[in-house]
Structure formats: structure tokens, C-alpha cells
């Protein structure tokens, strides 16, 4: 089989965002679109010759076809081997684990994560480096340069490879190993968590509802929660991955996982509810009548880590993305460990984890993880909670109340304005940027602004600097408003407004977050003129 060399030309807009390249599926399916980007991944990372990669995706529409194209291109570019999940499926954390465990030269993950899937919805391709994590900005910049310089790509003319059963095959000179997507991941989870203790919890009648949202975590959750840990059959719902995620939006938050929320707030609620997203790296945690915000979840896990098998020796440090609430900082201060603040994007945690500076990290966008892989990990977070619950034997609501009593409560909410006109969104940010030098000391809604800046991050490990990472307005009482534009949307711009307020008075720890934050909402509106500039009277999604 001789590789075909296909002449092509640069396609505009192939700049990887917060997490790889995400576009509408029809964009990805245009002639040469996927091929150009994959060739640029190889070209931008020193070529594929002699290299070994992991390949898998979340099973969304076009996943199967894209996998065949990527395999033929890897073979034509001289790759030695590709390890691919059965049926081209791998959750993102499972892919990260395989990249690390097998010591490969990286991996290609096909996913647009929590974005909907389908012929008219979203698709994405992301390159992860040999540490198992999403490529850092230096690498994605090289890939982007390659997309702009590309003139040809290489692909093998060959039949589809059968990916339906584990085993090995060859494609041209390249070896393909089809693996069970769940096995290695489940083994890793068993090393980190006390499966006997969690089994004991379920044996005692503890009930869980895990909503896989018709996405890739279904098979993982069934194998681990039901088969290995003994949760009753049917505890995992929406467990069969489908190319359009059952027509839903596989984002585990109270809006998109409303069914689960309704059940958890009802009389027939089980003890514990959880959900994960399209590619299995996000999580939502909810107890009976108790939704746990991702920021609080991260803080609770950090505070309880020594109760959990794999973390019993304590944490080296913790990290959170800048917009994530500072509940974690309060735990870190009490534990006497470092707490790092990074820009949004899991890739920024990679260096801290590699250097052993942080053990746990997380984000307000429902991502939590540790140094066990280099991605956030949905099911891992669920198992962490289960391990804590097996040790503490108290309801989730009581664990939260206890946490707030000890550390105070960082009331937190994110307001998203989706598919806003991109020019209007950029103008809003620019107007805010221009105000920054004059905000210090000003009173807004009766609150004094202590500081206002645009976040820039100096990576303490490699010294790289990332600028323009969101606007922060800090108030004298510890409250905070952050505004930034999403880097994962595929249409127009998404404006994210993050609101946070610290409360330490015992009598005020159980309020409704939206009421507790109402003055912050008003302050954000008055500073950013969101209504006037976006034409929106309210956010599309409030989490
Ligand atoms: C990705 C990144 C996360 C980030 C999230 C939202 O998550 O890995 O670090 O927090 O996007 O980013 P943005 O606010 O720019 O839309 P995922 O789950 O989509 O891969």
C-alpha cells in the first residue's frame, strides 16, 4: 500500500481553543478539513514516523468515520502503532491513562466534550502529549502554524479497519491494537479507591443514580459501579452511548441534567446522584436535596482526601482555574499547602501535576481530577465522593453543612450568555478592559472595588506566560466578579459571568445562592452593561 499524497491548502480557523479544535460537525466533514488538522498535528509535533499513539473518542456522530481517516493518515505518515479503543471509543480520562501507562508519544481524542453531538451539532479533535494531558499552548501554537502552512497531507488508500473486537491488526506497515476501553481504567480506579469500603456502603442499602447522559461513561460506570462495586442493576441510567447523546446536551449541570436534579430533590431521591458529560471528564455531584457546586466539590474532596485510599498520605498542593471559587484556597490554607490559580483550560494543570506541586485540581466547569491522569475525570470524582461517604457515613447535605461551618461558604454561580454576536461580546470585554485602571476604590452597589485586572498566568514550572485570561473585579469584602469569553463554543461568542461571595456567618450559610449573589449580579450588569451590549435580558444558562 503506497501512501497517497493529497494536495491541499490552508483552511482558515483551525486554531485550537480552550481544549482542542471544536467546530460544527458539517465543518469538520468538509473536504480536507479533518485531514488538514490531523496532518498539522503530526507536522506540528515533529512528524509521526516511528511513533505510537492512542486513539479514541466519545462516540459522537462522525467519531467512527474520523477514526478510520486518522488511522489511515497515521499509517501513511509512518507511525509505528496506534492503540485504539474498541469501536473507536475511549473516555478522555481513559485515553489519558492509556497514553501514560503505555508510554506512547501522545494521543488523539475525538470529542467536543459536553457540546451536543449529531450531524448538525459539534465535533472536535484534540492532541494530548506523552504526559497524557492536553497539549500545552506552545504545542497547540505549532499545530496552528502547521495548519496555516500546509500544502499536502498523506493518507493510505485502504479498507476500514475492524475495530469491533479487541485484538491486533496491521494497516500498511502500522500495527493497530484494539483494546477494551474500560479494563485499564477500572484497574486504575481500584488502585486509588477502597472498593471494599464502597462495596460495604452499597451492601448496606445505600442507593446511587448515575446519569451517563447517553454518552461514553455509560459502559465505564456500569462496569465499575454495578459490576465491581455491587450497586443495584439500573443504578446507571442512560448508559448506552449514542451518536447524538439521545438528542440531549451532555453537560452535567442542573440545567442539562434536569431529570437527575428533579429526582434528587424529590421524595424518592436515592442517597447520591451523579452525572458525567459527553467524553466522561466532567462530573456533577448531588446529594438528596443537596446540589454540590463543582467549586465546593473540589474543596470538600481536598478537605477529606486523607480518608481516601490513594490520597491517605495527604496532598502535595492543589490548583484551581482562576474563575473557580476560592473555597479551595481556604482548605489549602488550613492544610498548609500551596494553592495555584491557573487560567481556564485543563492543560494549565499539566506542569503542576508533572512537577509534583499539585495532587488535586479542579474547575468551576464541573471538572475535577488528580495526578492519576492528566485530564479531569468524571467517574474518578464520583468514586472519590463514594469513598468519602463510605468513611464518613453521613448524607451529602451534612457533609456540605459541616464543610461550610468549618471554612465558610463561597456562594457561587455562573451566568452564561450563549451565541452572542461575537463583535458585541468582544466590544463588551474591550469596554471593561478600558475601565480597569479607574475601577480601584469605586463603589458599585454599595460595595468597594479593591482591585480589578485582566488575569495573566506565569507558569511557575516552565516560566511561560499566558495573558488575557479573563477580567477580575475584586471587592473589599472578598466577593468577586469574573468575566471571560468561552474558548469552547462553536457559534458566536459565549460570555461567562462568574459571581462569588464569601459568607462566614453561621446563620447565613444555607441561603439560596442566586439571592445571596443578587447584589453581585447587579454590580456585573452595572459594570459591563450586559443587557445593552448583548441585547439579552437574562442569561441562557445559570449554574
Ligand atoms: C474544557 C476545558 C476546561 C474548561 C472548559 C470550559 O472542558 O478542558 O478546562 O474549563 O472547557 O472552557 P470555556 O469556559 O473556555 O468554554 P471540556 O470538558 O469542554 O473539555
Coordinates of C-alpha atoms and ligand atoms in Angstrom, one line a residue:
X1 CA 0.0 0.0 0.0
X2 CA 1.6 3.3 -1.0
X3 CA 0.6 6.4 0.8
X4 CA -1.3 8.9 -1.3
X5 CA 0.0 12.5 -1.1
X6 CA -3.0 14.8 -1.5
X7 CA -2.5 18.4 -2.4
X8 CA -4.4 20.8 -0.1
X9 CA -4.4 24.4 1.0
X10 CA -4.6 26.1 4.4
X11 CA -8.1 26.3 5.8
X12 CA -8.9 29.3 8.0
X13 CA -9.9 29.0 11.6
X14 CA -8.1 25.8 12.6
X15 CA -6.8 27.4 15.8
X16 CA -7.2 25.1 18.8
X17 CA -9.3 26.7 21.6
X18 CA -9.5 26.0 25.3
X19 CA -9.4 22.3 24.6
X20 CA -8.5 21.3 21.0
X21 CA -10.3 22.2 17.8
X22 CA -14.1 22.2 18.1
X23 CA -16.4 23.0 15.2
X24 CA -19.8 22.2 13.9
X25 CA -19.8 18.6 12.5
X26 CA -20.5 19.8 8.9
X27 CA -17.4 22.0 9.1
X28 CA -15.3 19.0 10.2
X29 CA -16.8 16.9 7.4
X30 CA -15.9 19.3 4.7
X31 CA -13.3 18.0 2.2
X32 CA -9.8 18.1 3.6
X33 CA -10.9 19.7 6.9
X34 CA -10.2 16.8 9.3
X35 CA -7.2 15.6 7.2
X36 CA -5.6 19.1 7.2
X37 CA -5.9 19.3 11.0
X38 CA -4.6 15.8 11.6
X39 CA -1.6 16.3 9.3
X40 CA -0.9 19.5 11.1
X41 CA -0.9 17.7 14.4
X42 CA 1.8 15.3 13.0
X43 CA 3.7 18.1 11.3
X44 CA 3.5 20.5 14.3
X45 CA 4.8 17.8 16.7
X46 CA 7.8 16.6 14.7
X47 CA 6.2 14.0 12.5
X48 CA 4.5 10.7 13.1
X49 CA 7.3 8.5 11.8
X50 CA 8.1 5.6 14.2
X51 CA 5.7 6.9 16.8
X52 CA 3.0 5.3 18.9
X53 CA -0.3 6.9 19.6
X54 CA -3.6 6.3 21.4
X55 CA -6.8 7.0 19.6
X56 CA -10.4 7.1 20.8
X57 CA -13.4 9.3 21.2
X58 CA -16.7 9.8 22.9
X59 CA -18.8 8.1 20.2
X60 CA -20.5 11.1 18.9
X61 CA -21.6 11.4 15.3
X62 CA -18.6 11.1 12.9
X63 CA -16.4 9.5 15.6
X64 CA -16.3 6.2 13.7
X65 CA -15.5 7.7 10.3
X66 CA -13.0 10.2 11.7
X67 CA -11.2 7.3 13.4
X68 CA -10.7 5.4 10.1
X69 CA -9.3 8.6 8.5
X70 CA -6.9 9.2 11.4
X71 CA -5.7 5.6 11.3
X72 CA -5.0 5.7 7.6
X73 CA -3.2 9.0 8.0
X74 CA -1.1 7.8 10.9
X75 CA -0.1 4.8 8.8
X76 CA 0.7 6.9 5.8
X77 CA 2.8 9.2 8.0
X78 CA 4.9 6.3 9.2
X79 CA 3.5 5.8 12.7
X80 CA 4.7 2.5 14.3
X81 CA 1.5 1.7 16.2
X82 CA -1.9 3.1 17.2
X83 CA -3.7 1.8 20.3
X84 CA -7.4 2.3 19.7
X85 CA -10.4 1.8 21.9
X86 CA -12.9 -0.8 20.8
X87 CA -15.4 0.8 18.3
X88 CA -13.1 3.8 18.5
X89 CA -14.4 4.7 22.0
X90 CA -12.4 5.9 24.9
X91 CA -13.4 8.3 27.6
X92 CA -11.0 11.3 27.8
X93 CA -9.6 10.2 31.2
X94 CA -9.2 6.6 30.0
X95 CA -7.3 7.9 26.9
X96 CA -5.0 9.9 29.2
X97 CA -4.4 6.8 31.3
X98 CA -3.5 4.7 28.3
X99 CA -1.1 7.3 26.9
X100 CA 0.7 7.3 30.2
X101 CA 0.5 3.6 31.0
X102 CA 1.8 2.5 27.6
X103 CA 4.4 5.3 27.4
X104 CA 3.1 6.5 24.0
X105 CA 4.1 9.6 22.1
X106 CA 0.7 11.1 22.7
X107 CA -2.9 10.5 21.6
X108 CA -5.7 11.9 19.5
X109 CA -9.1 12.3 21.2
X110 CA -12.2 12.8 19.1
X111 CA -14.7 14.8 21.2
X112 CA -16.4 18.1 21.6
X113 CA -16.9 17.1 25.3
X114 CA -20.1 18.5 26.7
X115 CA -21.2 20.1 23.5
X116 CA -24.2 18.3 21.8
X117 CA -23.4 15.7 19.0
X118 CA -25.1 14.9 15.7
X119 CA -24.9 15.8 12.0
X120 CA -25.7 19.4 12.8
X121 CA -24.0 19.7 16.2
X122 CA -20.4 19.7 17.3
X123 CA -17.3 17.6 16.7
X124 CA -13.7 18.1 17.9
X125 CA -10.2 16.8 17.7
X126 CA -7.6 17.2 20.5
X127 CA -4.0 16.2 20.7
X128 CA -2.6 15.0 24.0
X129 CA 1.1 14.9 24.7
X130 CA 3.1 11.9 26.2
X131 CA 2.3 13.0 29.8
X132 CA -1.3 12.2 28.9
X133 CA -2.5 15.8 29.1
X134 CA -3.9 18.2 26.5
X135 CA -1.2 19.8 24.5
X136 CA 0.1 23.0 26.2
X137 CA -0.1 26.3 24.4
X138 CA 3.4 26.1 23.0
X139 CA 2.4 22.9 21.2
X140 CA -1.0 24.0 20.0
X141 CA 0.6 27.1 18.6
X142 CA 2.9 24.9 16.5
X143 CA 0.0 22.9 15.3
X144 CA -1.9 26.0 14.4
X145 CA 1.2 27.3 12.5
X146 CA 1.2 24.0 10.6
X147 CA -2.4 24.4 9.6
X148 CA -1.5 27.7 8.1
X149 CA 1.5 26.4 6.1
X150 CA 0.0 23.1 5.0
X151 CA 0.2 22.2 1.2
X152 CA -0.4 18.4 1.3
X153 CA -1.4 15.5 3.5
X154 CA -0.6 11.8 3.5
X155 CA -3.3 9.1 3.6
X156 CA -3.4 5.4 2.8
X157 CA -5.9 4.1 0.4
X158 CA -7.3 1.2 2.4
X159 CA -10.4 -0.5 3.6
X160 CA -11.8 0.2 7.0
X161 CA -10.0 -1.5 9.9
X162 CA -12.3 -3.7 12.0
X163 CA -12.4 -2.0 15.4
X164 CA -15.3 -4.1 16.8
X165 CA -13.3 -6.6 18.8
X166 CA -10.1 -6.4 20.9
X167 CA -7.0 -7.7 19.1
X168 CA -4.3 -6.7 16.7
X169 CA -4.3 -5.8 13.0
X170 CA -2.0 -4.1 10.6
X171 CA -2.6 -1.2 8.3
X172 CA 0.2 -0.9 5.7
X173 CA 3.3 -1.2 8.0
X174 CA 1.5 0.1 11.1
X175 CA 0.3 -2.0 13.9
X176 CA -3.1 -1.4 15.4
X177 CA -4.1 -2.7 18.8
X178 CA -7.8 -2.6 19.6
X179 CA -8.3 -2.5 23.4
X180 CA -11.2 -2.9 25.8
X181 CA -11.8 0.8 26.6
X182 CA -12.8 0.1 30.3
X183 CA -10.3 -2.5 31.6
X184 CA -7.2 -0.4 32.3
X185 CA -9.2 2.5 33.6
X186 CA -11.2 0.3 36.0
X187 CA -7.9 -1.2 37.3
X188 CA -6.5 2.3 38.0
X189 CA -9.7 3.2 39.9
X190 CA -9.3 0.1 42.0
X191 CA -5.8 1.2 43.0
X192 CA -7.0 4.7 44.1
X193 CA -10.2 3.9 46.0
X194 CA -11.2 1.4 48.7
X195 CA -13.5 -0.8 46.7
X196 CA -14.2 -3.0 49.7
X197 CA -15.4 0.0 51.7
X198 CA -17.6 1.3 48.8
X199 CA -19.0 -2.3 48.3
X200 CA -19.9 -2.2 52.0
X201 CA -21.7 1.0 51.5
X202 CA -23.9 -0.4 48.7
X203 CA -24.4 -3.7 50.6
X204 CA -25.8 -1.6 53.5
X205 CA -28.6 -0.3 51.2
X206 CA -27.0 3.0 50.0
X207 CA -28.6 3.9 46.7
X208 CA -27.0 5.8 43.8
X209 CA -28.3 7.1 40.5
X210 CA -25.6 7.8 37.9
X211 CA -26.8 9.5 34.8
X212 CA -24.4 8.8 31.9
X213 CA -26.3 11.2 29.6
X214 CA -26.2 8.7 26.7
X215 CA -22.5 9.3 26.5
X216 CA -19.3 7.5 26.8
X217 CA -19.2 7.0 30.6
X218 CA -22.1 4.5 30.4
X219 CA -20.0 1.4 29.9
X220 CA -17.4 2.6 32.4
X221 CA -20.0 3.4 35.1
X222 CA -21.8 0.1 34.6
X223 CA -18.6 -2.0 34.8
X224 CA -17.3 -0.2 37.9
X225 CA -20.4 0.8 39.9
X226 CA -22.7 -2.1 39.1
X227 CA -20.4 -5.0 38.3
X228 CA -17.5 -4.4 40.6
X229 CA -18.9 -2.4 43.4
X230 CA -22.3 -4.0 43.7
X231 CA -24.6 -1.0 43.1
X232 CA -28.0 -2.5 42.1
X233 CA -28.6 -3.0 38.4
X234 CA -30.2 0.0 36.9
X235 CA -28.3 2.4 39.1
X236 CA -26.6 3.7 36.0
X237 CA -29.1 5.3 33.7
X238 CA -28.9 6.5 30.1
X239 CA -25.9 4.1 29.9
X240 CA -25.7 3.3 26.2
X241 CA -23.6 5.8 24.3
X242 CA -25.4 7.2 21.2
X243 CA -24.1 9.4 18.4
X244 CA -26.3 12.3 19.3
X245 CA -26.4 11.6 23.1
X246 CA -30.1 10.8 22.9
X247 CA -30.7 14.2 21.4
X248 CA -29.6 15.8 24.6
X249 CA -26.9 18.2 25.8
X250 CA -24.3 16.0 27.6
X251 CA -23.3 18.6 30.1
X252 CA -23.7 17.5 33.7
X253 CA -25.2 20.6 35.4
X254 CA -28.6 21.3 36.9
X255 CA -29.9 22.6 33.6
X256 CA -28.9 19.8 31.3
X257 CA -29.2 17.0 33.8
X258 CA -32.6 18.2 35.0
X259 CA -34.1 14.7 35.2
X260 CA -31.5 13.8 37.7
X261 CA -31.9 17.0 39.7
X262 CA -35.7 16.5 39.8
X263 CA -35.3 13.0 41.2
X264 CA -32.7 14.1 43.7
X265 CA -34.9 16.9 45.0
X266 CA -37.9 14.6 45.3
X267 CA -39.3 12.2 48.0
X268 CA -38.0 9.2 46.0
X269 CA -34.4 10.5 45.9
X270 CA -31.6 8.0 46.3
X271 CA -28.7 8.8 48.7
X272 CA -26.4 10.0 45.9
X273 CA -26.7 11.3 42.4
X274 CA -24.0 11.9 39.8
X275 CA -23.7 12.6 36.1
X276 CA -20.9 12.9 33.6
X277 CA -20.5 14.5 30.2
X278 CA -20.0 13.5 26.6
X279 CA -16.4 12.3 27.0
X280 CA -16.5 11.4 30.6
X281 CA -14.2 14.0 32.1
X282 CA -16.8 16.3 33.8
X283 CA -18.9 15.4 36.8
X284 CA -21.9 16.6 38.7
X285 CA -22.4 15.6 42.3
X286 CA -25.8 15.9 44.0
X287 CA -27.0 14.5 47.3
X288 CA -30.6 14.1 48.5
X289 CA -31.8 17.7 48.4
X290 CA -28.3 19.0 48.1
X291 CA -26.6 20.1 44.8
X292 CA -22.9 20.4 45.2
X293 CA -21.3 23.1 43.1
X294 CA -18.1 22.0 41.3
X295 CA -16.1 24.5 43.3
X296 CA -17.5 23.2 46.6
X297 CA -17.0 19.6 45.5
X298 CA -13.3 20.3 44.8
X299 CA -12.9 21.9 48.3
X300 CA -14.7 19.1 50.0
X301 CA -12.6 16.4 48.3
X302 CA -9.4 18.3 49.2
X303 CA -10.5 18.6 52.8
X304 CA -11.4 14.9 53.0
X305 CA -8.6 13.5 50.9
X306 CA -6.7 11.7 53.7
X307 CA -9.8 9.5 54.2
X308 CA -9.3 8.1 50.7
X309 CA -7.0 5.2 50.0
X310 CA -4.9 6.7 47.2
X311 CA -4.6 10.1 48.9
X312 CA -4.1 9.0 52.5
X313 CA -0.6 10.5 52.7
X314 CA -2.0 14.0 52.1
X315 CA -1.9 16.4 49.2
X316 CA 1.3 18.0 47.8
X317 CA -0.7 21.0 46.8
X318 CA -3.9 21.9 45.0
X319 CA -4.8 24.0 42.0
X320 CA -7.9 25.6 40.5
X321 CA -8.7 27.6 37.5
X322 CA -9.0 31.3 38.1
X323 CA -12.8 31.6 37.8
X324 CA -13.3 28.7 40.2
X325 CA -14.4 29.8 43.6
X326 CA -11.9 30.3 46.3
X327 CA -13.4 27.7 48.6
X328 CA -10.4 25.5 47.8
X329 CA -7.9 28.3 48.9
X330 CA -9.5 28.2 52.3
X331 CA -9.0 24.5 52.7
X332 CA -5.4 24.7 51.4
X333 CA -4.7 27.5 53.9
X334 CA -5.9 25.3 56.7
X335 CA -3.9 22.3 55.4
X336 CA -0.8 24.5 55.0
X337 CA -0.3 23.5 51.3
X338 CA 0.1 25.6 48.2
X339 CA -3.0 26.5 46.1
X340 CA -2.3 27.5 42.5
X341 CA -4.5 29.7 40.4
X342 CA -4.3 28.9 36.6
X343 CA -6.2 30.1 33.5
X344 CA -9.2 28.1 32.3
X345 CA -8.2 25.0 30.5
X346 CA -7.1 21.7 32.0
X347 CA -3.8 21.9 30.0
X348 CA -2.6 24.5 32.5
X349 CA -2.6 22.0 35.3
X350 CA -0.2 19.6 33.5
X351 CA 3.1 21.2 34.5
X352 CA 2.0 21.5 38.2
X353 CA 1.0 17.8 38.2
X354 CA 4.1 16.7 36.4
X355 CA 6.3 18.7 38.8
X356 CA 4.6 17.2 41.8
X357 CA 3.4 20.6 43.0
X358 CA -0.3 19.7 43.0
X359 CA -2.1 16.5 43.7
X360 CA -5.8 17.6 43.2
X361 CA -7.1 20.2 40.8
X362 CA -10.4 21.4 39.5
X363 CA -12.6 23.9 37.8
X364 CA -15.9 25.5 38.2
X365 CA -16.9 23.9 34.8
X366 CA -17.5 20.6 36.5
X367 CA -14.0 19.3 36.1
X368 CA -12.1 17.6 39.0
X369 CA -9.1 15.5 38.8
X370 CA -5.7 14.5 40.3
X371 CA -2.3 13.4 39.3
X372 CA -3.5 9.9 38.5
X373 CA -4.1 11.0 34.8
X374 CA -3.6 14.4 33.1
X375 CA -7.3 15.1 32.3
X376 CA -10.2 15.8 34.6
X377 CA -12.0 12.7 35.4
X378 CA -15.8 12.4 35.9
X379 CA -16.1 8.9 37.3
X380 CA -13.0 9.3 39.5
X381 CA -14.7 12.3 41.2
X382 CA -17.8 10.1 41.8
X383 CA -15.7 7.3 43.3
X384 CA -13.8 9.8 45.4
X385 CA -17.1 11.0 46.9
X386 CA -18.3 7.4 47.4
X387 CA -15.1 6.6 49.2
X388 CA -15.5 9.7 51.5
X389 CA -19.2 8.7 52.1
X390 CA -18.2 5.2 52.9
X391 CA -15.8 6.5 55.6
X392 CA -18.0 9.3 57.0
X393 CA -21.4 7.6 56.7
X394 CA -23.4 10.8 56.6
X395 CA -25.6 12.4 54.0
X396 CA -24.1 14.7 51.4
X397 CA -26.1 17.6 52.8
X398 CA -24.5 17.1 56.2
X399 CA -21.0 16.9 54.7
X400 CA -21.6 20.2 53.0
X401 CA -23.0 21.9 56.1
X402 CA -20.1 20.7 58.1
X403 CA -17.7 22.0 55.5
X404 CA -19.3 25.4 55.4
X405 CA -19.4 25.6 59.2
X406 CA -15.6 25.0 59.2
X407 CA -14.4 27.0 56.2
X408 CA -17.3 29.5 55.5
X409 CA -19.3 29.2 52.3
X410 CA -18.2 30.7 49.0
X411 CA -21.6 31.3 47.4
X412 CA -21.0 30.9 43.7
X413 CA -22.8 31.0 40.4
X414 CA -22.0 31.2 36.7
X415 CA -24.3 33.1 34.3
X416 CA -23.8 32.2 30.6
X417 CA -24.9 34.2 27.6
X418 CA -24.7 31.9 24.7
X419 CA -24.3 32.5 21.0
X420 CA -23.9 36.2 21.5
X421 CA -22.8 38.2 18.5
X422 CA -19.0 37.9 18.6
X423 CA -18.4 41.6 17.8
X424 CA -20.7 42.7 20.6
X425 CA -19.1 40.3 23.1
X426 CA -15.6 41.5 22.2
X427 CA -16.7 45.1 22.5
X428 CA -18.2 44.4 25.9
X429 CA -14.9 42.9 27.1
X430 CA -12.9 45.7 25.5
X431 CA -15.0 48.4 27.2
X432 CA -14.5 46.7 30.5
X433 CA -10.7 46.4 29.9
X434 CA -10.6 50.1 29.3
X435 CA -12.3 50.8 32.6
X436 CA -9.9 48.6 34.6
X437 CA -7.3 51.3 35.5
X438 CA -10.1 53.5 37.0
X439 CA -12.1 50.9 39.0
X440 CA -10.0 50.6 42.1
X441 CA -11.7 52.3 45.1
X442 CA -15.0 52.8 43.3
X443 CA -18.3 51.9 44.9
X444 CA -20.7 49.7 43.0
X445 CA -24.0 48.6 44.6
X446 CA -22.6 49.8 47.9
X447 CA -19.5 47.5 47.5
X448 CA -16.0 48.9 47.3
X449 CA -13.8 47.6 44.5
X450 CA -10.4 46.6 45.9
X451 CA -8.8 45.6 42.7
X452 CA -9.5 45.0 39.1
X453 CA -7.3 43.4 36.4
X454 CA -7.0 41.1 33.5
X455 CA -5.7 37.8 34.6
X456 CA -2.3 36.7 33.3
X457 CA -0.5 33.5 34.4
X458 CA 3.1 32.9 34.8
X459 CA 3.7 29.2 34.8
X460 CA 5.9 28.5 37.9
X461 CA 7.4 25.4 36.2
X462 CA 8.3 26.4 32.7
X463 CA 8.2 30.2 33.1
X464 CA 5.7 30.6 30.2
X465 CA 3.3 33.5 30.4
X466 CA -0.4 33.4 29.2
X467 CA -2.2 36.7 29.0
X468 CA -5.7 37.8 28.5
X469 CA -7.3 35.1 30.7
X470 CA -10.3 36.9 32.0
X471 CA -11.3 40.1 33.8
X472 CA -11.4 40.0 37.6
X473 CA -13.2 42.6 39.7
X474 CA -12.3 42.0 43.4
X475 CA -14.3 43.6 46.2
X476 CA -13.1 44.6 49.6
X477 CA -15.4 42.0 51.4
X478 CA -13.8 39.1 49.4
X479 CA -16.5 39.0 46.8
X480 CA -15.5 38.7 43.2
X481 CA -16.9 39.0 39.6
X482 CA -15.0 37.4 36.7
X483 CA -15.9 37.9 33.1
X484 CA -14.5 36.0 30.2
X485 CA -15.4 34.6 26.8
X486 CA -15.6 30.9 26.4
X487 CA -13.0 29.1 24.3
X488 CA -15.1 26.0 23.6
X489 CA -18.1 27.4 21.8
X490 CA -18.6 26.8 18.1
X491 CA -21.1 29.5 17.3
X492 CA -20.8 33.3 18.0
X493 CA -19.4 34.0 21.4
X494 CA -20.4 32.8 24.9
X495 CA -20.0 35.3 27.6
X496 CA -19.4 33.8 31.0
X497 CA -20.0 35.8 34.2
X498 CA -18.7 34.2 37.4
X499 CA -20.1 35.5 40.7
X500 CA -18.7 34.7 44.1
X501 CA -19.3 35.9 47.6
X502 CA -17.8 34.6 50.9
X503 CA -20.1 34.1 53.9
X504 CA -18.9 33.1 57.3
X505 CA -21.9 33.9 59.5
X506 CA -23.4 30.7 60.8
X507 CA -27.0 32.0 60.3
X508 CA -26.4 32.8 56.6
X509 CA -24.8 29.5 55.3
X510 CA -28.0 27.9 53.9
X511 CA -29.3 30.7 51.6
X512 CA -30.3 30.3 48.0
X513 CA -27.2 31.1 46.0
X514 CA -29.0 33.4 43.5
X515 CA -30.4 35.5 46.3
X516 CA -27.1 35.6 48.2
X517 CA -25.5 36.8 45.0
X518 CA -28.1 39.3 43.8
X519 CA -26.0 42.3 44.5
X520 CA -23.1 40.8 42.6
X521 CA -25.5 40.3 39.6
X522 CA -26.5 43.9 39.7
X523 CA -22.8 45.0 40.0
X524 CA -21.8 42.9 37.0
X525 CA -24.7 44.5 35.0
X526 CA -23.7 48.0 36.0
X527 CA -20.1 47.5 35.2
X528 CA -20.4 45.5 31.9
X529 CA -23.7 46.8 30.6
X530 CA -24.5 43.2 29.6
X531 CA -28.2 43.9 28.6
X532 CA -27.4 46.9 26.4
X533 CA -24.4 45.3 24.8
X534 CA -25.7 41.8 24.1
X535 CA -29.4 42.6 23.7
X536 CA -30.1 39.8 26.3
X537 CA -32.4 40.4 29.3
X538 CA -31.2 37.3 31.1
X539 CA -28.5 34.6 30.9
X540 CA -29.3 31.5 28.9
X541 CA -27.8 29.1 31.5
X542 CA -27.4 29.7 35.2
X543 CA -25.4 27.1 37.1
Ligands
LIG1 C1 -12.8 22.4 28.6 C2 -11.5 22.6 29.3 C3 -11.8 23.1 30.7 C4 -12.6 24.4 30.6 C5 -13.9 24.1 29.8 C6 -14.7 25.4 29.6 O1 -13.5 21.4 29.2 O2 -10.8 21.4 29.4 O3 -10.6 23.4 31.3 O4 -13.0 24.8 31.9 O5 -13.5 23.6 28.6 O6 -14.0 26.3 28.9 P1 -14.6 27.6 28.3 O7 -15.1 28.4 29.5 O8 -13.5 28.2 27.6 O9 -15.8 27.2 27.4 P2 -14.2 20.3 28.3 O10 -14.9 19.5 29.3 O11 -15.1 21.0 27.3 O12 -13.1 19.6 27.6

